[in-house]
Structure formats: structure tokens, C-alpha cells
mmCIF file of C-alpha atoms (C1' of nucleotides) in Angstrom:
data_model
loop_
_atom_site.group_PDB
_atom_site.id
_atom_site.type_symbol
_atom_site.label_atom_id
_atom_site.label_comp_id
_atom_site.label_asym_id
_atom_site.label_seq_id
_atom_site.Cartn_x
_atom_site.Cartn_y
_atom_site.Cartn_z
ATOM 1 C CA UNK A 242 0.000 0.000 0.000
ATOM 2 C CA UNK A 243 1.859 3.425 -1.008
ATOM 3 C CA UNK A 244 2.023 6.327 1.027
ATOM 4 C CA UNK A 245 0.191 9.678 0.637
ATOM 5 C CA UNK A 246 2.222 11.773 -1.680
ATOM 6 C CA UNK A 247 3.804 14.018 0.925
ATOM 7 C CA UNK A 248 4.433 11.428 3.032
ATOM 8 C CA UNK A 249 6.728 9.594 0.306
ATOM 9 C CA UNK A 250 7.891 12.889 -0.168
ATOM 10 C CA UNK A 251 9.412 13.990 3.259
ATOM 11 C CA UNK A 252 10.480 10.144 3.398
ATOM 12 C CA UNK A 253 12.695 10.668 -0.072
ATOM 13 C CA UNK A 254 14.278 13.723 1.698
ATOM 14 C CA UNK A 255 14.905 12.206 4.733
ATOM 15 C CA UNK A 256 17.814 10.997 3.737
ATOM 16 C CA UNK A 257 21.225 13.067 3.463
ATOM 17 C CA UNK A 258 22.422 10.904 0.383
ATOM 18 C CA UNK A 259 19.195 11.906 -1.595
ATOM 19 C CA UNK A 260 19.340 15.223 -0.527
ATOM 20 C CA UNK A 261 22.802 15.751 -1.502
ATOM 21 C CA UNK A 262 21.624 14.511 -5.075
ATOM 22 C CA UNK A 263 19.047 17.180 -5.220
ATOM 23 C CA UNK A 264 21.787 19.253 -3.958
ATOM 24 C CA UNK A 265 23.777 18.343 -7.428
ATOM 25 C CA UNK A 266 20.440 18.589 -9.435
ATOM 26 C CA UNK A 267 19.451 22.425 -8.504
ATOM 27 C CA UNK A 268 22.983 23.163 -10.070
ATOM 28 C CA UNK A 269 21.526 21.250 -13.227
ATOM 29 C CA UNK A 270 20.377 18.186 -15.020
ATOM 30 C CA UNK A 271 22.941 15.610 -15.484
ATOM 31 C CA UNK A 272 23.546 11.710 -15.600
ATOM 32 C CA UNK A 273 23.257 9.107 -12.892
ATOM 33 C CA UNK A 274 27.032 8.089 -13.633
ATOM 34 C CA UNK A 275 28.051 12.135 -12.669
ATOM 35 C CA UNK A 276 26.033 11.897 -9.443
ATOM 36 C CA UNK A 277 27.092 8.574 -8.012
ATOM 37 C CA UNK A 278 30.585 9.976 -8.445
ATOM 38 C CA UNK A 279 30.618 11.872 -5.027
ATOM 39 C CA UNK A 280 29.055 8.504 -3.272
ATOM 40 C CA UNK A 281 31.268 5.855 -1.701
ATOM 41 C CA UNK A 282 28.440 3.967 -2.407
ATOM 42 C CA UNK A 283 27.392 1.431 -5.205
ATOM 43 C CA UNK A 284 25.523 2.246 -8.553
ATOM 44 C CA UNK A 285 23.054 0.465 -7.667
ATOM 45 C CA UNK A 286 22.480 2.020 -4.233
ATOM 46 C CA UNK A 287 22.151 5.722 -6.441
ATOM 47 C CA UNK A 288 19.917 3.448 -8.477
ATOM 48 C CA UNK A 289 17.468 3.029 -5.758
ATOM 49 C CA UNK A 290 17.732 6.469 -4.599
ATOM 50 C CA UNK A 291 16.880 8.352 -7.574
ATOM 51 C CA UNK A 292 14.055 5.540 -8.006
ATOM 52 C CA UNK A 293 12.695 6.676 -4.906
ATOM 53 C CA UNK A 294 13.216 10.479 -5.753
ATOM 54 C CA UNK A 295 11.239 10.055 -8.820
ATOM 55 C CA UNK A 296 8.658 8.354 -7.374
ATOM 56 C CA UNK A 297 8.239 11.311 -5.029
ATOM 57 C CA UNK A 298 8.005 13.712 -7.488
ATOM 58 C CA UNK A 299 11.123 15.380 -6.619
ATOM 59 C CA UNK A 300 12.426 14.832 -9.651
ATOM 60 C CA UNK A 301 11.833 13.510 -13.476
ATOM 61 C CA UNK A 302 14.323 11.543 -15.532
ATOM 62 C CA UNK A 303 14.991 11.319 -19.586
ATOM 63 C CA UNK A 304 16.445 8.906 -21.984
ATOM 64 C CA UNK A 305 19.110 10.148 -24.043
ATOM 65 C CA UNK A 306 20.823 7.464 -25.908
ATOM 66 C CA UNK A 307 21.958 5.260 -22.874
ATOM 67 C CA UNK A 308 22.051 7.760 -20.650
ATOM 68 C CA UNK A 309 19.424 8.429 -18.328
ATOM 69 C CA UNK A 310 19.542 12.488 -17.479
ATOM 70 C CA UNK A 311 17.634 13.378 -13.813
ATOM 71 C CA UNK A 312 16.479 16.857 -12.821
ATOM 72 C CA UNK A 313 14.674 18.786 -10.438
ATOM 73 C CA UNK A 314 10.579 18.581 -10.500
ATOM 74 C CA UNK A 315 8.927 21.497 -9.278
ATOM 75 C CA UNK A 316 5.783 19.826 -8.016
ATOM 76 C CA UNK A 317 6.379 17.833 -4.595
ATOM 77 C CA UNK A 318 8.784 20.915 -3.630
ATOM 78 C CA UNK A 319 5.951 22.943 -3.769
ATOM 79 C CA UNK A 320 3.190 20.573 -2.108
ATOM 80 C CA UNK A 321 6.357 19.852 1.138
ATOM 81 C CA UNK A 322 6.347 24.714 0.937
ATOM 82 C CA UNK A 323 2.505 24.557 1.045
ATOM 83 C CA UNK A 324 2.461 21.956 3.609
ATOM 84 C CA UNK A 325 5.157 24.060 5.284
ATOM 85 C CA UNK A 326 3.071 27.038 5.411
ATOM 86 C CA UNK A 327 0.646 25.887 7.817
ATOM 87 C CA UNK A 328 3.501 26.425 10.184
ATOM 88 C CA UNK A 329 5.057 29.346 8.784
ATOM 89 C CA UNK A 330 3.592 31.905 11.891
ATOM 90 C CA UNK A 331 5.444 29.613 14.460
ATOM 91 C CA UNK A 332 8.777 30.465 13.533
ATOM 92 C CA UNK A 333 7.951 33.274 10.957
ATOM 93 C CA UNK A 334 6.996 36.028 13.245
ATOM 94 C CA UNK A 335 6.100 38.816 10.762
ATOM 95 C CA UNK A 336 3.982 36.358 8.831
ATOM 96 C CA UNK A 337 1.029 37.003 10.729
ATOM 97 C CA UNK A 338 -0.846 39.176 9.141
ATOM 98 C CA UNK A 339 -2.195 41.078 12.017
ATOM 99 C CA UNK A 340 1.224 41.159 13.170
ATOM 100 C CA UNK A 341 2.468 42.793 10.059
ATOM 101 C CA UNK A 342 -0.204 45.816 10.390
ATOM 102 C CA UNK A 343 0.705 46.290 13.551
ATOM 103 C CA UNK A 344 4.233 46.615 12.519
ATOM 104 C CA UNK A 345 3.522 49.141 9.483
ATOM 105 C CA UNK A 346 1.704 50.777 12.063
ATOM 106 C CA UNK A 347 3.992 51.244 14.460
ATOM 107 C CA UNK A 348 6.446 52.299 11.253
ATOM 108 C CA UNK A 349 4.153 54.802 9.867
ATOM 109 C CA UNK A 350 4.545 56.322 13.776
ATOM 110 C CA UNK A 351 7.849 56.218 14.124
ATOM 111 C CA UNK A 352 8.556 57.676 10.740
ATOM 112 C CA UNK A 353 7.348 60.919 12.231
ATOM 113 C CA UNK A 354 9.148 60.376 15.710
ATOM 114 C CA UNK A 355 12.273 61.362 15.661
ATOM 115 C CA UNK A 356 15.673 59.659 17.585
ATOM 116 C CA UNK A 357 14.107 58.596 20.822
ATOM 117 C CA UNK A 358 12.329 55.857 19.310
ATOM 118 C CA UNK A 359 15.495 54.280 17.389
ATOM 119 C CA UNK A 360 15.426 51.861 19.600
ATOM 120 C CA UNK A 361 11.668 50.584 18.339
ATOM 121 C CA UNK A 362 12.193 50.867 14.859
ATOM 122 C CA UNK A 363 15.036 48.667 14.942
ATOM 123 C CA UNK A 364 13.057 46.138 16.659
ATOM 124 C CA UNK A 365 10.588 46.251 14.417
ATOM 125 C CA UNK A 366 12.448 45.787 11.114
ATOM 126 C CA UNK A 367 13.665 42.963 12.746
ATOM 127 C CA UNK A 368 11.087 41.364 13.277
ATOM 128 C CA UNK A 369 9.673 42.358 9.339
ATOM 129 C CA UNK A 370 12.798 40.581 8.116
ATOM 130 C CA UNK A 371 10.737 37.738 6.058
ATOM 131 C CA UNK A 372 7.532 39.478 6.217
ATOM 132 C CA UNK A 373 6.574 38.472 2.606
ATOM 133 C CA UNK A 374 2.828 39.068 2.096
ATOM 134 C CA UNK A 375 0.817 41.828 2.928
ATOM 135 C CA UNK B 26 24.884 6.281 15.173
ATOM 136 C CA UNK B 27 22.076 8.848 15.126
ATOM 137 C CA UNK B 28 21.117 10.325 11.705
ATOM 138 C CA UNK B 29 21.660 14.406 11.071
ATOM 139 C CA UNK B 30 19.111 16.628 12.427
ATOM 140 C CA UNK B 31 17.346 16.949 8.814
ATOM 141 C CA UNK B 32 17.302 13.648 8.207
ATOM 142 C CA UNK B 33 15.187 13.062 11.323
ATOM 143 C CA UNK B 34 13.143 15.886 10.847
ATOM 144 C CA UNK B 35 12.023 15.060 7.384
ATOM 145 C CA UNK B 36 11.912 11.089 8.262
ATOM 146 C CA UNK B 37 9.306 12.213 11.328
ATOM 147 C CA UNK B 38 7.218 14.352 9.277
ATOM 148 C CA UNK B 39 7.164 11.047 6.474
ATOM 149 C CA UNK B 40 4.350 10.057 8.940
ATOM 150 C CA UNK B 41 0.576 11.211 8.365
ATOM 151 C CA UNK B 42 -0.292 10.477 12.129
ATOM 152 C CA UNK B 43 2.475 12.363 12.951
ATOM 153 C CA UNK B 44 1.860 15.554 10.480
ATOM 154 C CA UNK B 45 -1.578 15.154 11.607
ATOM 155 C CA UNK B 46 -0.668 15.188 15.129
ATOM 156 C CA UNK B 47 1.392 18.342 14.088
ATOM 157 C CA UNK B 48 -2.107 20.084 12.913
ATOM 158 C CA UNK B 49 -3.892 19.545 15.819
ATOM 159 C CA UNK B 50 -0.877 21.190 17.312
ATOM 160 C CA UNK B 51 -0.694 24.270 15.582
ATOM 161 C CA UNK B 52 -4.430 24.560 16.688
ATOM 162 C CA UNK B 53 -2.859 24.726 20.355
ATOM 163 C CA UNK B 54 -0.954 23.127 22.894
ATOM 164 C CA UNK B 55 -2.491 20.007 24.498
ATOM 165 C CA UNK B 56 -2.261 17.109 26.279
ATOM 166 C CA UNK B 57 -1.292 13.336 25.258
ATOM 167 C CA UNK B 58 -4.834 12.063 25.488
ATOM 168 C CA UNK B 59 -6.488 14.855 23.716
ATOM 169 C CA UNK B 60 -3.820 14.422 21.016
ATOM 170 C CA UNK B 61 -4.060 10.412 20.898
ATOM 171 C CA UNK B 62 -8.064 11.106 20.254
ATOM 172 C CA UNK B 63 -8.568 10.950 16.709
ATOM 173 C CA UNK B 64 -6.688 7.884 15.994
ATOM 174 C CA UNK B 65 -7.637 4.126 16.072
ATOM 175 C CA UNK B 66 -4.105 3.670 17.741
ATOM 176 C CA UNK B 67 -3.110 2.162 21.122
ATOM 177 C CA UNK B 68 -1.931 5.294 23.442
ATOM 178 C CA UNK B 69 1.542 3.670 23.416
ATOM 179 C CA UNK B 70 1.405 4.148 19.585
ATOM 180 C CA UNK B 71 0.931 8.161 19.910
ATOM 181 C CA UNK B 72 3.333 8.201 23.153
ATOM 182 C CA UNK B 73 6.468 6.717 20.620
ATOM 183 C CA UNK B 74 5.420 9.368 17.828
ATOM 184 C CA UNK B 75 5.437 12.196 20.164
ATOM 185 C CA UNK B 76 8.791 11.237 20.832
ATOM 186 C CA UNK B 77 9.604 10.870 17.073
ATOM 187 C CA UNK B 78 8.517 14.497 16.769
ATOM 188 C CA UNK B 79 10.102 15.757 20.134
ATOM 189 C CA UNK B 80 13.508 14.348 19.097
ATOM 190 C CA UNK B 81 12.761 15.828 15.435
ATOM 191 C CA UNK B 82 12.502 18.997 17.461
ATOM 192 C CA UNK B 83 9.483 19.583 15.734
ATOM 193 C CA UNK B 84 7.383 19.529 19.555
ATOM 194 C CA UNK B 85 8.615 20.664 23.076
ATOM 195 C CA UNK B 86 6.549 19.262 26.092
ATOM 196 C CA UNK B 87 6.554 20.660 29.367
ATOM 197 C CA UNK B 88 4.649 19.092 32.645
ATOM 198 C CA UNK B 89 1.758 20.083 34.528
ATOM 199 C CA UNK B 90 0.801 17.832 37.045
ATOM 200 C CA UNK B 91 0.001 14.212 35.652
ATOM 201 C CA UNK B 92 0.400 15.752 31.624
ATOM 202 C CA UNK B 93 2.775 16.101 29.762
ATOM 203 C CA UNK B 94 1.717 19.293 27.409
ATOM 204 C CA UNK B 95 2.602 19.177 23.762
ATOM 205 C CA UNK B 96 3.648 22.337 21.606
ATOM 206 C CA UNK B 97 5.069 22.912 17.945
ATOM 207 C CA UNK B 98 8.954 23.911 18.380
ATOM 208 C CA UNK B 99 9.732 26.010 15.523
ATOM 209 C CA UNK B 100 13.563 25.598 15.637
ATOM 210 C CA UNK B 101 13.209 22.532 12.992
ATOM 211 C CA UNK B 102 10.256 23.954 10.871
ATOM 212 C CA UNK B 103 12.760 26.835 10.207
ATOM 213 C CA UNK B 104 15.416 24.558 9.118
ATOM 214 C CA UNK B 105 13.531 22.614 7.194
ATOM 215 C CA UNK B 106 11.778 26.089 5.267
ATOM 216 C CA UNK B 107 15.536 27.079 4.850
ATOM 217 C CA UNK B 108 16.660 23.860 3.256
ATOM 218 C CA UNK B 109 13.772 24.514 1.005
ATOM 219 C CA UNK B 110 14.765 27.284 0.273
ATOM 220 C CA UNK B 111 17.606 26.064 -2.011
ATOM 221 C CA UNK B 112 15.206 24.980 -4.085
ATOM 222 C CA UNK B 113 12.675 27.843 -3.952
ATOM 223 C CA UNK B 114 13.347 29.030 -7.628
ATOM 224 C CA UNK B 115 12.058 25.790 -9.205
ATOM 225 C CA UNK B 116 8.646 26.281 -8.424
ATOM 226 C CA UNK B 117 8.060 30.179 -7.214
ATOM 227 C CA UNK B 118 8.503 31.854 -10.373
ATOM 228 C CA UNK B 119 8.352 35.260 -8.730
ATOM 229 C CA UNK B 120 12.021 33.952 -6.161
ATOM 230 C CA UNK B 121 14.282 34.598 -9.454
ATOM 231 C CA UNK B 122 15.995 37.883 -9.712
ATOM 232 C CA UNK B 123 14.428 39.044 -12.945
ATOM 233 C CA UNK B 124 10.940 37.973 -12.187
ATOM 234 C CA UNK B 125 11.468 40.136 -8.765
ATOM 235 C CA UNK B 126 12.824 43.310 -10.642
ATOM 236 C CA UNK B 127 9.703 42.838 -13.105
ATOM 237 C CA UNK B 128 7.834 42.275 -9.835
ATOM 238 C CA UNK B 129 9.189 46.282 -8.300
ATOM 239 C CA UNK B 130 8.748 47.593 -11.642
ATOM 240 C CA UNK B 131 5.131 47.399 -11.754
ATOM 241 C CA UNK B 132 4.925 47.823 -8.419
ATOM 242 C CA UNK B 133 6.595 51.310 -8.972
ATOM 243 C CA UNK B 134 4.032 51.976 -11.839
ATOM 244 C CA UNK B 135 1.363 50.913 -9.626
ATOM 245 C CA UNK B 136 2.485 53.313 -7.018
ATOM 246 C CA UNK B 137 0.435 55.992 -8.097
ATOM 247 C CA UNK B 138 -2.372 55.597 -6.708
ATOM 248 C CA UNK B 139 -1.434 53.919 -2.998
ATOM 249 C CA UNK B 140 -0.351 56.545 -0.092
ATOM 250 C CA UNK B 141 2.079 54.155 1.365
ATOM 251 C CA UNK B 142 5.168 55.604 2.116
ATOM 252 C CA UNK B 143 6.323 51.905 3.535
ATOM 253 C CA UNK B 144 5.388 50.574 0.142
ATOM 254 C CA UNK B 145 8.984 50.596 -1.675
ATOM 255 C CA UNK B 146 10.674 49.094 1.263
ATOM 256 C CA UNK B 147 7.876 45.847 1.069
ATOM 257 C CA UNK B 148 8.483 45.611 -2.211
ATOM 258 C CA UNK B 149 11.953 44.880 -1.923
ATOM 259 C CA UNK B 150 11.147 42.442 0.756
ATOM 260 C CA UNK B 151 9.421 40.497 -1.670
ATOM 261 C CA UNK B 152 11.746 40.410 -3.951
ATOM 262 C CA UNK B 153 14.111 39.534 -1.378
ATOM 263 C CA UNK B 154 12.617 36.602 -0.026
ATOM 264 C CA UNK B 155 10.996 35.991 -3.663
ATOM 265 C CA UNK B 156 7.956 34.999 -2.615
ATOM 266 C CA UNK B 157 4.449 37.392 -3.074
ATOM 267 C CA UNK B 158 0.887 36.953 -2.862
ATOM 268 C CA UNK B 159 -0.601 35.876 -5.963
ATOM 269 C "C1'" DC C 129 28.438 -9.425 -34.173
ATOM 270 C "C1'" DA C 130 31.014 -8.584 -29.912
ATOM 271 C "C1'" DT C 131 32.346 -5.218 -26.612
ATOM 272 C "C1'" DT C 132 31.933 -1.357 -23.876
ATOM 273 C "C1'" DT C 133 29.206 2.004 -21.412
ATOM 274 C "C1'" DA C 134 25.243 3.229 -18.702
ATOM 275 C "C1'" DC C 135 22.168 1.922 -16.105
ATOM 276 C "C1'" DT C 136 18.333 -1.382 -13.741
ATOM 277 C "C1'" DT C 137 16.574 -5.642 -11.642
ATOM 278 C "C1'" DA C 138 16.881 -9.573 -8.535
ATOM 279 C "C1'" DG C 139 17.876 -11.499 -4.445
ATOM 280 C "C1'" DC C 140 19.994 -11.299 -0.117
ATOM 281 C "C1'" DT C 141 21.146 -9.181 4.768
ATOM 282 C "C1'" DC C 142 20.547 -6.382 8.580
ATOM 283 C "C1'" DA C 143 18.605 -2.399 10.959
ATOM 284 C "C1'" DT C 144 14.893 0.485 11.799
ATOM 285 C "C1'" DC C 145 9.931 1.516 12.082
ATOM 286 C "C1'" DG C 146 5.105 1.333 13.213
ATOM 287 C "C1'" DG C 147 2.165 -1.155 15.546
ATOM 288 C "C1'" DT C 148 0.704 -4.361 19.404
ATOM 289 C "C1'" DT C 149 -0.108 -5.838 24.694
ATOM 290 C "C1'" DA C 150 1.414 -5.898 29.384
ATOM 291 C "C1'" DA C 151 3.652 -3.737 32.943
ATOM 292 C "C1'" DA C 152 5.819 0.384 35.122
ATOM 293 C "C1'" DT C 153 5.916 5.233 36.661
ATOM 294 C "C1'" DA C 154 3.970 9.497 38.196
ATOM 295 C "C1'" DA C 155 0.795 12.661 40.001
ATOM 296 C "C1'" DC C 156 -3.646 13.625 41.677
ATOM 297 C "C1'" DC C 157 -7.922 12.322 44.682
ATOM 298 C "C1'" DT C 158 -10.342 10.333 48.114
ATOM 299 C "C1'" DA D 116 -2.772 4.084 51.987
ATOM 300 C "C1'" DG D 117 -5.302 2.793 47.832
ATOM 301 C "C1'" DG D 118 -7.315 3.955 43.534
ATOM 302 C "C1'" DT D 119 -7.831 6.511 39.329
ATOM 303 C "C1'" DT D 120 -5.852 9.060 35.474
ATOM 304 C "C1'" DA D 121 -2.067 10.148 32.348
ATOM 305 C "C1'" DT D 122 1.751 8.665 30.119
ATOM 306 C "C1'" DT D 123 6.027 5.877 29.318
ATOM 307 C "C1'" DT D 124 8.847 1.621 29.003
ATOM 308 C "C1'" DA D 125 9.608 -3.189 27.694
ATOM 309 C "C1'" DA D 126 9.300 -6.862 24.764
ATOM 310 C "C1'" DC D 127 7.804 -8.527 20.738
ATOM 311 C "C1'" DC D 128 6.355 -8.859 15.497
ATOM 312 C "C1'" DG D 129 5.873 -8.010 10.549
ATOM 313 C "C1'" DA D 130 7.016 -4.700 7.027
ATOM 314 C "C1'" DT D 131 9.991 -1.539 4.963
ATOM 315 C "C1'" DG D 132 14.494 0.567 3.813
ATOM 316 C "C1'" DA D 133 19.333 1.058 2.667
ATOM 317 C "C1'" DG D 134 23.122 -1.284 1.455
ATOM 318 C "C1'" DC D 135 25.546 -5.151 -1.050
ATOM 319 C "C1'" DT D 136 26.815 -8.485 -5.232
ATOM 320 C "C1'" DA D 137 25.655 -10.624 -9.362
ATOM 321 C "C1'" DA D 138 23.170 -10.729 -13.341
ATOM 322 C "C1'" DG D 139 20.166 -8.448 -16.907
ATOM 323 C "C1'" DT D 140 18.942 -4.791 -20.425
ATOM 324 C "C1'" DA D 141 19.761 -1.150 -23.744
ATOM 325 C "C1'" DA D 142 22.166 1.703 -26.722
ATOM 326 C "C1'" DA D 143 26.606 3.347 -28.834
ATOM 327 C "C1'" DT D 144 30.989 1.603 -30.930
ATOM 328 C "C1'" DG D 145 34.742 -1.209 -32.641
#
DNA sequence: CATTTACTTAGCTCATCGGTTAAATAACCT
DNA sequence: AGGTTATTTAACCGATGAGCTAAGTAAATG
């Protein structure tokens, strides 16, 4: 019986060999021979691995000739980001949007208050550091 | 010989009791039995996947009398959005550079109308972190 | 056609994982 | 003290996972 999509997902990247091959990926496509090389590992170990990265979505492979070119697929990235997001406020602060009002708030006030309130403003860009919607 | 701390993170959340156990969480901190409720799953069961998740440090629990309280911890969440983040490009078409200066362009040519003085500085931000509201 | 190159499949081992039940621990409540 | 409630630990089991070696497939090349 196969897992739920995300769950095969998060399985694929919990391990540091596979993610080290996605690692190689993001810098482009290229064959299984070129990213075994790194491994102290057997060809068919990588085998398995990008076997089990495909079938997660994380990434597609080609034929060209006998070679057998892998690269990055968007897709189960973006369903592990969206699953992510659920959780983004807990270690996001300035994701919240109630938060981030408050802080453009508190900006538009200080913008008008001169030095005294230095002190605040830095605060609060910190915490809008990653504050992406809004 | 204990895996890296990514490695367990992403192998704990390969569980959908345990991502689900995760929701319920982000709902609120709560006890063991309240957690263990929605499963068909011996308490035993639920007790060994909290401690998946605790030593994930994707939970913290503290102690209140005979319970043990459950909370998210957002330490791992973090690392795991900032592993991501390598990635981020493949699928968020506004993360790349040119997409983003597109992105503050019509923002700028938008900018006519709003009264927001804060409104270049957000912009940036989002092209920063290369993610916006679609 | 035979060989080399690039991979995959098959079959095995061993460790870990998710679940179980039964028993232990811990704190509260008569 | 004795009992109830909340949770963990222990011991076990079947399934899965990551690695191996050896053998199989597929396409270019001599």
C-alpha cells in the first residue's frame, strides 16, 4: 500500500544521500554516472535512490541514448512549501498578518518620531525581516 | 549512530499520524490524550510518535501535574523552510531575480495611486525573499 | 556481431519503524 | 494508603528501507 504523496515525499528527503543529489540537481540536469561519483556507495544504491526520488516527485528523468539524465521537479517541492506554510507563523513572526499591520503601524509612527524611538524601529524591522505578504 | 538533524526531521514528518498530530498542534498546545483522540491507535502508539517528533525537534513538552503538554517547536520547521529554500526558484517563479525586478517595476508603476510611504521598502522584501501573494 | 558504457533488476542481509499488549511510573484524589 | 488518570517503558512482530553483489537490459561503438 503506497504512502500519501507528501508522506513519500518527506520520506525521499529524509535521507542526506538523496538530498545531496538534489543538492547536485538544482545546479543542473545531469547523468546518474556524474552523481554517483561523489558517493562511496554502489551504482546500484544511487539506483534506488533516484528511483525513490522520482517516485516522489522530486524529480523527473529522460532517456538520451543510454544515458538516463535526472532533474529537479517542481511539483512535490511545492506541495512539502505549502504543507510548510501551515507552520510558517510559528517560527515566521512577521507572517502574521495582524502582526504585520501592527508593525507598518507602528512604522508609519515612528517615521514621524524622531531619535528617541530608534530603539523601536530597529526592533521592528527585525522582526519584518521575512515578512513576505501583505 | 544517530542520523543528522534533517534527516530526522524530514523522516518524522514522512508520517501522516504524525503531520496530523502536528495540525492539531498548531491549533494549540495540548495534552497526550487529547492528542491520541482521533486515531484508532493504542496510546503507546501516539506516546512513541510524540517522541519521534520531540527528538525531530518539531514539539517541546513541558509538565503540569500528571500531563505532559505538547507544543510545535519552531527551531526545525525553520530549518527545514531554509533547506527549502535552495530549491525555492524551481517552483516560485516570482524567487528569481528578474521575475522580482519585473515584480518592483510594476509595483513602482502601480504606485500611483497607494499613499504608502512603507510601500517601496515591502516591495523589496518580496523580492528579497521571492515569494508574493498571488 | 562482440564489446563497452550506462544503467536497472533480482535477491539477499541487517537495521529500523510502526504497531501491538502488558507492565511500570507518576501525580492527583479520596 | 489505595485507587484513578495520564503517560512511558519493555518486549515482541511483521514490514519496509538502505546497502551489497551478481546478473540483466539497452544503446553506442569497434
Amino acid at each position: 500500500m503506497p504512502l500519501d504523496p507528501l508522506s513519500s515525499t518527506f520520506a525521499a528527503l529524509a535521507d542526506p544521500t538523496r538530498r545531496a543529489i538534489l543538492a547536485r540537481l538544482a545546479l543542473g540536469e545531469t547523468s546518474v554516472m556524474e552523481l554517483a561519483k561523489p558517493f562511496d556507495m554502489s551504482l546500484p544504491a544511487i539506483s534506488k535512490h533516484l528511483k525513490v526520488l522520482e517516485h516522489a516527485g522530486l524529480i523527473s528523468r529522460g532517456r538520451e541514448a543510454q544515458w538516463r539524465p535526472c532533474r529537479i521537479a517542481p511539483s512535490s517541492f511545492k506541495q512539502v512549501d505549502g504543507w510548510l506554510g501551515n507552520f510558517r507563523r510559528f517560527w515566521d513572526e512577521s507572517f502574521n498578518r495582524l502582526d504585520g499591520l501592527l508593525e507598518e503601524m507602528k512604522a508609519e509612527e515612528a517615521a514621524k518620531a524622531p531619535p528617541h524611538t530608534t530603539r523601536k524601529v530597529r526592533v521592528k524591522k527585525e522582526k519584518q525581516r521575512g515578512r513576505t505578504r501583505g
